[in-house]
């Protein structure tokens, strides 16, 4: 599946599907196959006109070559509108070429709805194309170039085609909504709402590839804050968090909506600036410096594609090197800013959040369970599972189930109208089949959705291709009048099949059945030549649509599972992230509140002195290596006694259920021995450890973490501890619900050092 899954940016979206070269190639291939089929029909099948068919074949072949030679277009671009128009315009031209037997070309119109759903977003544009498609497909009948069977078949095919497009749009939008939420969890920094480093390293290669194919420039901006470590130590992590929120909002406002703002880790930010050359990068650098100047001083560096290279690692390393050089130059000129006060941080904040509040809310999770009364927002796994897009959830979707039944009823109504208006098109037992189809539709509409994999589900799938096949035979020899009833076979098989094997079996049975009906025309004359050709085109269309739907469903399900995993894991160290930390600790504290004699829960908090200097002077690769080593040391010390998390930057937290304060202090001593003094590249890295235990020290998530953080500062600095460490601890115990709320970041650095 991975060969055909679009290169998605952490989620399934219509834009990524539209930009997939596989989807674009499939569109070109469809035109090419129809071109070959039309040419073959014109040369060897009667009664079709050879000249018309060969001209049509040449036109379709030229379209196929033109599409294949172009890169995939952006949605809503002129190219996508042209290709959509060619889908129904080409079908209309084929109906003229097949005149008066235009039904032979009608099955190709089944692609119109899915293409509109993928490539367009504006409802007015969608409606305009649907109206244009209706006119184009009815035009041969209106001009007298098609027989009655073609007119009836067109009227029976257009509504299902548009309903299919609506269903595709519904599924894709649901998948996008799920992807937005999951991306907010896995690809977004929950503190600021900006992207995290994982998003940077997944999105940047895609943008580089697109800019390379279109010969455009792209710049990468690297930025960090001067004195951020001192803000955390002197004013506390809550003040540092507020500063990061303010800075991220200011960067997002200055960069604009087309640029991707990323918080790589700690106080480090990056910007992907599409369509930006060196001159534009310098202008953006100046604008950022001016916007951030009232808040905090910064170091800024940039690198530009293609002048500085075409590899993402090269660009990021060069931008980082120029950032370090700029800061060193500033130090030599004694221009580094002084430590900002908390009032300066708050005062420097913009009037409103530049990062969408909904994005931050999604990144932080939805809902605060019991035990998080301090305001901590935790992800709800049950709610997340309920909103995942999968074939199982779609199979039990009431709307889609009702639409399936409604289409059987619609075909029955069209059949009744045909028997009244054009009785010569129906056979002697056609009325019985109509009654059977109506009963199937009523049974579906009036019952609850069948779960995927059940016998009811398989019966509905089978009815989707058995009824149209029988309808073609019942209308002999004008069987193609019923071809519109087969539009839903491919998508419904893909939606209601648990595995590729199940989908393959149903598609194989449908192909054999439709092929047998076509063979009956060749061997026994039960259906005419246009019906045979229509059945062959319908089989091809069914296979392509089923394959594409299965690929999209598999991609949505696989990425949903992967993003669920990434949402609670730091990819650099493999430790739990801040979101997982809060979820686990909140659950443990809930148990403490519910039990009469609860087991204690201890928390160890530690961070690394000298980490910032190592990053600035040696580079982020050395910093990443240090973080991985510290994580390994903690695993050896803690073992399976508790949860180890890296909530952000150089901060680590350990949750120890069932361990009292004395045991936690002994374990903290072991941690100091193992990771207390580390030398890297001439830099001394040291750490302190703060310990807090529930329910004695605090009974809320943020209260316990904040107290451990204060004691960490006391352990590191002793009598010289900054003000944040000597805040009245007794107040924390007496009123834990009023604890400060340092909602820290989830930083997800990637393994750039490995490259």
XYZ file of C-alpha atoms in Angstrom:
755
model
C 0.000 0.000 0.000
C 2.829 2.395 0.730
C 3.667 2.648 -2.969
C 0.260 4.116 -3.700
C -0.437 6.043 -0.516
C -0.026 9.763 -1.162
C 2.891 11.456 0.562
C 0.703 13.008 3.206
C 1.785 15.606 5.708
C 0.884 13.530 8.715
C -2.774 13.310 7.676
C -5.125 12.475 4.821
C -6.265 15.615 3.012
C -7.706 16.398 -0.363
C -4.717 18.605 -1.158
C -2.220 15.835 -0.509
C -4.295 13.342 -2.503
C -4.600 15.846 -5.349
C -0.837 16.451 -5.308
C -0.054 12.743 -5.230
C 1.753 11.733 -8.446
C 0.022 8.336 -8.224
C -3.443 9.902 -8.381
C -2.375 12.203 -11.199
C -0.902 9.231 -13.082
C -4.157 7.287 -12.563
C -6.095 10.149 -14.185
C -3.740 10.118 -17.177
C -3.956 6.324 -17.347
C -7.769 6.418 -17.389
C -7.751 8.762 -20.393
C -5.138 6.549 -22.091
C -7.125 3.346 -21.530
C -10.299 4.916 -22.885
C -8.333 6.213 -25.872
C -7.125 2.697 -26.667
C -10.617 1.286 -26.133
C -12.207 3.839 -28.460
C -9.603 3.150 -31.134
C -10.140 -0.599 -30.866
C -13.931 -0.141 -30.995
C -13.738 2.058 -34.065
C -11.609 -0.460 -35.941
C -13.220 -3.743 -34.966
C -16.710 -3.203 -33.477
C -19.827 -2.426 -35.480
C -22.083 -0.457 -35.867
C -19.865 2.402 -34.625
C -18.421 4.938 -37.098
C -14.698 4.348 -37.590
C -13.763 7.962 -38.360
C -15.498 9.394 -35.295
C -14.005 6.769 -33.010
C -10.457 7.281 -34.288
C -10.720 11.061 -33.915
C -12.020 10.602 -30.367
C -9.241 8.114 -29.623
C -6.598 10.566 -30.832
C -8.057 13.369 -28.716
C -8.171 11.256 -25.565
C -4.609 10.056 -26.172
C -3.404 13.663 -26.527
C -5.118 14.562 -23.239
C -3.505 11.565 -21.521
C -0.027 12.563 -22.732
C -0.576 16.189 -21.718
C -1.597 15.168 -18.206
C 1.293 12.721 -17.839
C 3.841 15.386 -18.792
C 2.605 17.916 -16.218
C 3.249 17.809 -12.465
C 0.205 17.323 -10.225
C -1.614 20.661 -9.901
C -2.732 22.420 -6.765
C -6.451 22.038 -5.935
C -8.685 24.794 -7.288
C -6.087 25.644 -9.940
C -6.925 26.261 -13.595
C -5.453 22.870 -14.490
C -7.766 20.998 -12.127
C -10.809 22.836 -13.498
C -9.731 21.962 -17.040
C -9.234 18.270 -16.221
C -12.616 18.060 -14.461
C -14.217 19.670 -17.494
C -12.422 17.181 -19.734
C -13.854 14.313 -17.654
C -17.443 15.181 -18.522
C -16.590 16.908 -21.794
C -14.725 13.814 -22.970
C -17.629 11.574 -21.954
C -20.031 13.816 -23.863
C -17.760 13.746 -26.923
C -17.644 9.947 -26.679
C -21.457 9.831 -26.579
C -21.529 11.832 -29.819
C -18.934 9.498 -31.334
C -20.952 6.436 -30.297
C -24.220 8.025 -31.530
C -26.929 6.977 -31.465
C -25.709 4.406 -28.906
C -24.281 6.892 -26.405
C -24.898 4.601 -23.433
C -21.701 2.747 -24.336
C -19.613 5.692 -23.052
C -21.719 6.669 -20.024
C -19.897 4.631 -17.322
C -16.865 6.907 -17.705
C -18.940 9.687 -16.112
C -18.664 7.924 -12.740
C -15.305 9.692 -12.187
C -16.846 13.179 -12.254
C -18.081 13.220 -8.644
C -14.888 11.879 -7.010
C -12.671 14.259 -9.020
C -14.777 17.258 -8.007
C -14.691 16.137 -4.359
C -10.883 15.839 -4.381
C -9.911 18.887 -6.411
C -12.447 21.559 -5.446
C -13.400 23.148 -2.131
C -15.694 26.010 -3.078
C -19.345 24.934 -3.142
C -20.208 27.346 -5.926
C -17.457 25.948 -8.128
C -18.660 22.416 -7.386
C -22.236 23.336 -8.281
C -21.077 25.018 -11.501
C -19.242 21.867 -12.608
C -22.202 19.643 -11.725
C -24.508 21.874 -13.787
C -22.030 21.892 -16.671
C -21.681 18.100 -16.460
C -25.461 17.684 -16.545
C -25.737 19.850 -19.666
C -22.789 18.135 -21.375
C -24.093 14.602 -20.783
C -27.666 15.456 -21.809
C -26.546 17.403 -24.866
C -26.417 14.385 -27.261
C -30.034 13.539 -26.371
C -31.172 17.163 -26.578
C -29.629 17.521 -30.051
C -31.200 14.307 -31.273
C -27.876 12.456 -31.557
C -28.841 9.744 -29.050
C -31.617 7.207 -28.815
C -34.212 6.894 -26.075
C -32.149 4.331 -24.173
C -29.270 6.813 -23.947
C -31.546 9.527 -22.564
C -33.027 7.200 -19.920
C -29.580 5.866 -18.960
C -28.215 9.411 -18.632
C -31.093 10.471 -16.382
C -30.565 7.395 -14.203
C -26.799 7.893 -14.009
C -26.482 11.621 -13.238
C -28.067 11.663 -9.732
C -26.068 8.634 -8.473
C -22.870 10.163 -9.848
C -23.503 13.386 -7.958
C -24.491 11.495 -4.798
C -21.254 9.519 -5.107
C -19.363 12.809 -5.295
C -21.191 14.044 -2.201
C -20.322 10.837 -0.306
C -16.665 11.166 -1.338
C -16.689 14.780 -0.150
C -18.280 13.748 3.156
C -15.698 11.028 3.774
C -12.739 13.207 2.757
C -13.859 16.108 4.930
C -14.353 13.775 7.875
C -10.882 12.350 7.286
C -9.480 15.883 7.092
C -11.191 16.846 10.358
C -9.724 13.756 12.005
C -6.362 14.573 10.456
C -6.505 18.145 11.718
C -7.119 16.949 15.259
C -4.507 14.221 15.113
C -2.013 16.581 13.505
C -2.701 19.060 16.284
C -1.802 16.303 18.738
C 1.177 14.793 16.922
C 2.469 17.580 14.681
C 1.751 20.630 16.810
C 3.333 22.102 19.900
C 0.499 22.050 22.463
C 1.789 25.152 24.241
C 1.987 27.561 21.306
C -0.048 25.820 18.586
C 2.900 26.121 16.185
C 4.232 23.055 14.394
C 6.809 20.889 16.111
C 10.071 19.561 14.702
C 8.374 16.447 13.365
C 6.135 18.630 11.220
C 9.187 20.564 10.032
C 11.036 17.458 8.908
C 7.989 15.955 7.189
C 6.755 19.140 5.542
C 10.067 20.646 4.396
C 11.023 17.797 1.988
C 7.594 18.024 0.328
C 7.902 21.771 -0.161
C 11.448 21.392 -1.490
C 10.255 18.814 -4.012
C 7.415 21.053 -5.164
C 9.633 24.124 -5.437
C 12.244 22.109 -7.306
C 9.714 20.905 -9.891
C 8.400 24.452 -10.401
C 11.853 26.167 -10.235
C 10.905 28.434 -7.327
C 12.910 29.650 -4.334
C 12.233 28.659 -0.742
C 13.857 29.905 2.471
C 14.236 28.396 5.935
C 14.495 30.801 8.877
C 16.015 29.693 12.202
C 15.407 31.733 15.343
C 15.981 31.410 19.083
C 15.653 33.621 22.161
C 18.446 35.204 24.135
C 18.255 34.682 27.906
C 15.391 32.174 27.866
C 17.104 29.839 30.349
C 17.386 32.722 32.821
C 13.672 33.467 32.413
C 12.819 29.908 33.440
C 15.246 29.895 36.361
C 14.467 33.365 37.699
C 10.763 33.731 36.979
C 9.683 30.091 36.740
C 8.564 27.887 33.878
C 5.115 29.497 33.823
C 6.754 32.804 32.833
C 8.872 30.983 30.241
C 5.742 29.395 28.821
C 4.049 32.785 28.571
C 7.078 34.173 26.750
C 7.021 31.286 24.253
C 3.302 31.782 23.592
C 3.868 35.483 22.973
C 6.843 34.898 20.696
C 5.047 32.192 18.674
C 2.019 34.434 18.205
C 4.207 37.320 17.087
C 6.152 35.157 14.631
C 2.924 33.760 13.167
C 1.480 37.249 12.681
C 4.646 38.514 11.067
C 5.195 35.497 8.807
C 1.632 35.322 7.517
C -0.651 32.357 6.748
C 1.319 30.906 3.805
C 4.411 30.231 5.897
C 4.821 27.307 8.286
C 5.908 28.301 11.795
C 7.578 25.565 13.858
C 8.804 25.404 17.435
C 11.714 22.985 17.166
C 12.324 22.686 20.900
C 12.901 24.873 23.926
C 13.230 28.439 22.676
C 14.097 27.452 19.091
C 11.751 28.326 16.215
C 11.918 27.772 12.465
C 9.898 29.103 9.540
C 9.391 27.503 6.122
C 8.928 30.412 3.746
C 7.683 29.287 0.294
C 8.378 31.443 -2.768
C 10.993 33.419 -0.801
C 14.468 34.160 -2.200
C 17.475 35.712 -0.402
C 16.064 39.221 -0.651
C 12.726 38.101 0.734
C 14.466 36.166 3.526
C 16.409 39.260 4.577
C 13.190 41.283 4.596
C 11.447 38.636 6.691
C 14.419 38.503 9.077
C 14.248 42.263 9.557
C 10.476 42.193 10.076
C 10.804 39.436 12.689
C 13.549 41.260 14.576
C 11.492 44.468 14.656
C 8.319 42.658 15.738
C 10.059 40.764 18.543
C 12.263 43.626 19.743
C 9.731 44.936 22.318
C 9.477 41.413 23.792
C 12.898 39.742 23.686
C 16.114 39.853 21.678
C 16.722 37.032 19.253
C 19.276 35.440 17.009
C 18.088 34.826 13.432
C 19.676 32.927 10.559
C 18.379 31.750 7.197
C 19.220 29.545 4.211
C 17.655 29.641 0.753
C 16.881 26.956 -1.821
C 18.396 26.493 -4.367
C 21.330 28.882 -3.868
C 22.354 27.368 -0.504
C 21.605 23.768 -1.450
C 18.699 21.442 -2.080
C 18.929 19.098 0.910
C 16.751 19.806 3.946
C 19.528 18.938 6.397
C 21.952 21.231 4.589
C 19.468 24.113 4.695
C 18.617 23.611 8.363
C 22.260 23.264 9.395
C 23.269 26.346 7.406
C 20.422 28.409 8.875
C 21.424 27.167 12.335
C 25.099 28.014 11.726
C 24.215 31.521 10.580
C 22.014 31.921 13.652
C 24.928 30.973 15.939
C 27.261 33.298 14.032
C 24.782 36.163 14.343
C 24.491 35.626 18.109
C 28.265 35.465 18.514
C 28.601 38.699 16.575
C 25.994 40.268 18.842
C 27.857 39.089 21.932
C 31.068 40.653 20.699
C 29.246 43.913 20.236
C 27.628 43.496 23.684
C 24.168 43.748 22.165
C 22.503 40.796 23.874
C 19.335 41.842 25.618
C 18.914 41.827 29.336
C 16.595 39.409 31.064
C 12.941 40.389 30.438
C 10.594 40.626 33.385
C 7.285 38.824 33.507
C 5.467 42.126 33.105
C 7.510 42.796 29.961
C 6.577 39.383 28.627
C 2.875 39.925 29.189
C 2.967 43.520 28.004
C 4.730 42.513 24.828
C 2.010 40.066 23.881
C -0.063 40.948 20.822
C -3.703 41.967 21.194
C -5.008 38.540 20.197
C -3.595 35.091 19.640
C -2.134 34.642 16.175
C -2.241 30.892 16.630
C -5.832 29.706 16.206
C -7.240 29.025 19.708
C -9.030 25.978 18.316
C -5.702 24.617 17.143
C -4.224 25.042 20.621
C -7.287 23.428 22.178
C -7.026 20.474 19.819
C -3.319 20.173 20.496
C -3.913 20.098 24.217
C -6.809 17.653 23.988
C -10.505 17.948 24.651
C -11.929 17.843 28.112
C -10.546 17.783 31.632
C -11.171 14.571 33.495
C -11.491 14.217 37.204
C -8.229 14.658 38.894
C -7.279 17.537 36.645
C -9.278 20.167 38.492
C -6.338 22.513 38.240
C -7.266 23.292 34.663
C -4.927 20.874 32.950
C -6.460 19.844 29.641
C -5.839 16.213 28.835
C -6.574 14.179 25.709
C -9.540 11.874 25.894
C -8.588 8.599 24.226
C -12.160 7.294 24.120
C -13.357 10.436 22.372
C -10.442 10.206 19.961
C -11.240 6.596 19.062
C -14.873 7.530 18.473
C -13.850 10.132 15.894
C -11.378 8.036 13.933
C -12.287 7.557 10.276
C -12.287 3.892 9.325
C -14.238 1.495 7.185
C -15.863 0.137 10.337
C -17.166 3.571 11.335
C -18.316 4.371 7.790
C -20.116 1.035 7.500
C -22.230 1.895 10.547
C -22.733 5.536 9.541
C -26.489 6.067 9.417
C -26.368 8.680 6.631
C -24.284 6.514 4.297
C -26.492 3.492 5.081
C -29.642 5.488 4.268
C -28.098 6.817 1.058
C -27.333 3.242 -0.014
C -30.965 2.245 0.479
C -32.232 5.449 -1.137
C -30.280 4.703 -4.319
C -32.017 1.309 -4.675
C -35.338 3.099 -4.305
C -34.275 5.754 -6.813
C -33.399 3.119 -9.415
C -36.778 1.477 -8.813
C -38.574 4.776 -9.422
C -36.595 5.375 -12.623
C -37.451 1.842 -13.745
C -41.168 2.431 -13.126
C -41.002 5.673 -15.114
C -39.229 3.810 -17.923
C -41.910 1.124 -18.048
C -44.582 3.846 -18.355
C -42.781 6.216 -20.741
C -40.758 3.766 -22.870
C -42.192 0.256 -22.356
C -40.241 -1.080 -25.340
C -36.996 -0.720 -23.330
C -38.021 -3.244 -20.665
C -38.362 -7.004 -20.865
C -41.198 -9.271 -19.692
C -39.819 -9.863 -16.171
C -38.430 -6.354 -15.647
C -41.294 -5.429 -13.290
C -40.421 -8.287 -10.927
C -36.822 -7.114 -10.750
C -38.016 -3.567 -10.015
C -40.104 -4.865 -7.132
C -37.123 -6.832 -5.798
C -34.856 -3.771 -5.968
C -37.475 -1.673 -4.149
C -37.687 -4.284 -1.377
C -33.890 -4.216 -0.989
C -33.994 -0.423 -0.727
C -36.769 -0.473 1.879
C -34.975 -3.160 3.875
C -31.853 -0.987 3.998
C -33.631 2.278 4.770
C -35.823 0.826 7.519
C -33.129 -1.144 9.365
C -30.071 -0.237 11.378
C -26.704 -0.101 9.572
C -25.081 -3.496 9.227
C -21.658 -3.850 10.840
C -18.800 -4.501 8.472
C -18.047 -8.174 7.871
C -21.548 -9.393 8.808
C -23.764 -11.416 6.485
C -26.131 -8.453 6.068
C -23.227 -6.298 4.937
C -22.120 -8.886 2.380
C -25.701 -9.270 1.117
C -25.956 -5.508 0.508
C -22.604 -5.535 -1.323
C -23.720 -8.442 -3.488
C -27.056 -6.753 -4.251
C -25.123 -3.727 -5.530
C -23.745 -5.722 -8.462
C -26.322 -8.537 -8.809
C -29.291 -6.180 -9.296
C -27.615 -4.084 -12.062
C -26.459 -7.244 -13.865
C -29.974 -8.680 -13.801
C -31.377 -5.292 -14.893
C -29.179 -5.349 -17.987
C -30.544 -8.795 -18.888
C -34.112 -7.750 -18.083
C -33.872 -4.867 -20.560
C -32.540 -7.015 -23.414
C -31.424 -6.214 -25.974
C -31.142 -2.568 -24.774
C -29.409 -3.567 -21.566
C -27.195 -0.483 -21.383
C -30.237 1.538 -20.318
C -29.666 0.107 -16.806
C -25.917 0.745 -16.654
C -26.338 3.714 -14.290
C -27.363 1.334 -11.518
C -23.788 0.020 -11.328
C -22.148 3.321 -10.314
C -21.837 2.450 -6.615
C -20.294 -1.008 -6.922
C -16.616 -0.025 -6.512
C -16.973 2.528 -3.676
C -19.479 0.395 -1.734
C -17.283 -2.707 -1.977
C -14.313 -0.682 -0.671
C -16.339 0.845 2.167
C -17.945 -2.350 3.440
C -14.976 -4.755 3.083
C -12.696 -5.300 6.087
C -9.662 -6.403 4.097
C -8.227 -6.252 0.614
C -9.039 -9.931 0.230
C -12.737 -9.371 0.914
C -12.820 -6.400 -1.437
C -10.950 -8.398 -4.073
C -13.417 -11.296 -3.828
C -16.432 -9.027 -4.321
C -14.797 -7.128 -7.184
C -13.861 -10.442 -8.806
C -17.429 -11.753 -8.463
C -18.841 -8.497 -9.840
C -16.411 -8.573 -12.763
C -17.265 -12.208 -13.523
C -20.998 -11.466 -13.358
C -20.817 -8.373 -15.587
C -18.469 -10.236 -17.913
C -20.902 -13.152 -18.107
C -23.701 -10.764 -19.062
C -21.470 -9.256 -21.760
C -20.526 -12.748 -22.954
C -24.220 -13.631 -23.237
C -24.534 -10.853 -25.753
C -21.614 -12.110 -27.799
C -22.673 -15.787 -27.680
C -26.456 -15.634 -27.570
C -27.347 -12.079 -28.581
C -29.068 -11.313 -25.268
C -27.638 -7.776 -25.186
C -26.544 -5.498 -28.009
C -23.029 -4.215 -28.848
C -23.407 -0.874 -26.984
C -24.436 -2.789 -23.857
C -21.410 -5.078 -24.142
C -19.078 -2.102 -24.460
C -20.809 -0.299 -21.584
C -20.375 -3.370 -19.376
C -16.663 -3.551 -20.159
C -16.147 0.165 -19.421
C -18.222 -0.159 -16.250
C -16.045 -3.069 -15.079
C -12.893 -1.019 -15.604
C -14.406 2.008 -13.851
C -15.556 -0.182 -10.953
C -12.073 -1.641 -10.453
C -10.352 1.778 -10.556
C -12.802 3.380 -8.107
C -12.628 0.424 -5.722
C -8.832 0.462 -5.782
C -8.634 4.226 -5.160
C -11.158 4.047 -2.305
C -9.302 1.163 -0.644
C -6.020 3.089 -0.876
C -7.571 6.193 0.707
C -9.217 4.170 3.481
C -6.007 2.285 4.242
C -4.044 5.528 4.305
C -6.545 7.162 6.672
C -6.588 4.155 8.995
C -2.809 3.633 8.976
C -2.052 7.293 9.587
C -4.678 7.440 12.290
C -2.942 4.611 14.128
C 0.488 6.147 13.587
C -0.568 9.596 14.684
C -2.207 8.163 17.799
C 1.140 6.607 18.658
C 3.121 9.737 17.865
C 0.749 11.881 19.898
C 2.094 10.469 23.182
C 5.740 9.776 22.344
C 8.866 11.913 21.964
C 10.492 10.573 18.763
C 14.030 11.651 19.694
C 14.323 9.853 23.030
C 11.400 7.446 22.826
C 10.128 8.740 26.179
C 6.595 9.875 26.922
C 5.839 13.494 26.015
C 4.066 16.171 28.051
C 0.643 15.028 26.894
C 1.250 11.457 28.042
C 2.751 12.714 31.302
C -0.345 14.751 32.161
C -2.706 11.928 31.169
C -0.962 9.302 33.319
C -0.434 11.597 36.299
C -4.024 12.838 36.112
C -5.321 9.274 36.188
C -3.143 8.396 39.201
C -4.298 11.481 41.107
C -7.912 10.613 40.334
C -7.364 7.245 42.006
C -5.889 9.009 45.051
C -9.012 11.154 45.348
C -11.273 8.097 45.118
C -9.438 5.848 47.594
C -9.661 6.054 51.402
C -6.056 4.953 52.007
C -4.342 5.770 48.719
C -0.910 4.729 47.583
C 1.476 7.719 47.282
C 2.609 9.019 43.898
C 5.984 10.747 43.653
C 7.328 12.961 40.886
C 10.968 13.671 40.063
C 11.745 16.796 38.011
C 15.170 17.471 36.499
C 16.711 19.587 33.771
C 20.201 20.119 32.361
C 22.466 23.070 33.184
C 24.731 23.914 30.268
C 22.434 22.438 27.615
C 21.698 25.813 26.030
C 25.395 26.696 25.793
C 26.116 23.313 24.183
C 23.415 23.910 21.574
C 24.615 27.438 20.823
C 28.339 26.687 20.523
C 28.469 23.125 19.194
C 25.130 22.727 17.438
C 21.787 21.029 17.927
C 23.117 17.646 16.830
C 25.306 17.544 19.964
C 22.335 18.620 22.074
C 20.160 15.859 20.604
C 22.886 13.310 21.326
C 23.059 14.462 24.945
C 19.279 14.199 25.387
C 19.294 10.634 24.062
C 22.110 9.671 26.451
C 20.340 11.196 29.460
C 17.138 9.349 28.501
C 19.084 6.073 28.376
C 20.606 6.766 31.793
C 17.149 7.392 33.252
C 15.844 4.141 31.782
C 18.664 2.239 33.490
C 17.982 3.907 36.834
C 14.172 3.895 36.815
C 13.557 0.622 35.007
C 9.906 -0.359 35.234
C 9.265 1.544 38.462
C 7.496 4.422 36.743
C 6.898 6.587 33.686
C 9.777 8.661 32.256
C 8.766 11.693 30.219
C 10.506 14.466 28.357
C 7.984 17.299 28.571
C 10.145 19.763 26.645
C 13.620 21.019 25.860
C 16.122 19.754 28.453
C 13.422 18.934 31.032
C 12.706 15.377 32.217
C 10.000 14.162 34.591
C 9.573 10.775 36.276
C 6.245 9.593 37.717
C 6.615 6.926 40.416
C 3.333 5.328 41.545
C 3.435 3.622 44.945
C 6.731 5.278 46.002
C 6.731 7.495 49.073
C 8.820 10.621 49.609
C 11.723 8.775 51.274
C 11.977 6.240 48.473
C 11.742 9.006 45.875
C 14.593 10.914 47.553
C 16.793 7.803 47.482
C 16.036 7.326 43.797
C 16.748 11.021 43.157
C 20.175 10.528 44.724
C 20.906 7.707 42.273
C 19.836 9.940 39.374
C 22.220 12.672 40.574
C 25.081 10.179 40.657
C 24.413 8.857 37.156
C 23.566 12.092 35.347
C 24.796 14.760 37.751
C 28.063 15.577 35.942
C 28.513 15.065 32.199
C 31.183 16.561 29.945
C 30.411 17.118 26.262
C 32.654 18.966 23.797
C 34.287 20.920 26.636
C 30.969 21.847 28.226
C 29.992 20.692 31.712
C 26.414 19.470 31.948
C 24.950 19.173 35.433
C 21.519 18.598 36.851
C 19.486 18.850 39.997
C 16.417 16.869 41.016
C 13.220 18.079 42.636
C 10.837 15.699 44.410
C 7.155 16.090 45.232
C 4.751 13.443 46.529
C 0.960 13.192 46.397
C -1.236 13.415 48.319
C 1.028 15.054 50.921
C 2.535 17.864 48.846
C -0.287 18.453 46.346
C -3.316 16.680 44.930
C -3.485 18.185 41.427
C -1.427 17.544 38.322
C -0.066 21.041 37.878
C 0.312 21.544 41.612
C 2.528 18.480 41.963
C 4.614 19.285 38.880
C 5.026 22.930 39.859
C 6.196 22.015 43.361
C 8.711 19.488 42.013
C 9.975 22.200 39.651
C 10.492 24.660 42.528
C 12.375 22.071 44.554
C 14.486 21.318 41.482
C 15.646 24.942 41.396
C 16.420 24.800 45.138
C 18.422 21.616 44.629
C 20.409 23.190 41.779
C 21.142 26.579 43.310
C 20.747 26.128 47.086
C 20.788 29.463 48.921
C 21.323 31.243 45.582
C 18.078 29.864 44.181
C 16.153 32.358 42.007
C 12.842 33.791 43.237
C 10.697 31.144 41.523
C 12.231 28.463 43.736
C 11.529 30.117 47.065
C 7.840 30.847 46.578
C 5.812 29.825 49.622
C 5.592 26.073 49.356
C 3.131 25.856 52.230
C 0.531 27.656 50.151
C 0.809 24.880 47.606
C -0.145 22.271 50.162
C -2.927 24.324 51.683
C -4.550 25.342 48.401
C -3.454 23.030 45.626
C -6.342 24.001 43.403
C -4.835 27.476 43.049
C -1.489 26.189 41.819
C 0.012 27.909 38.881
C -0.642 26.260 35.557
C 2.606 25.877 33.645
C 1.251 24.049 30.647
C 4.574 23.162 29.078
C 5.345 22.358 25.479
C 5.492 19.080 23.700
C 8.688 19.268 21.711
C 9.385 16.569 19.204
C 12.890 16.968 17.754
C 13.783 14.666 14.881
C 16.944 12.684 14.428
C 18.731 15.180 12.274
C 22.025 14.139 13.868
C 21.643 10.668 12.360
C 21.868 12.164 8.901
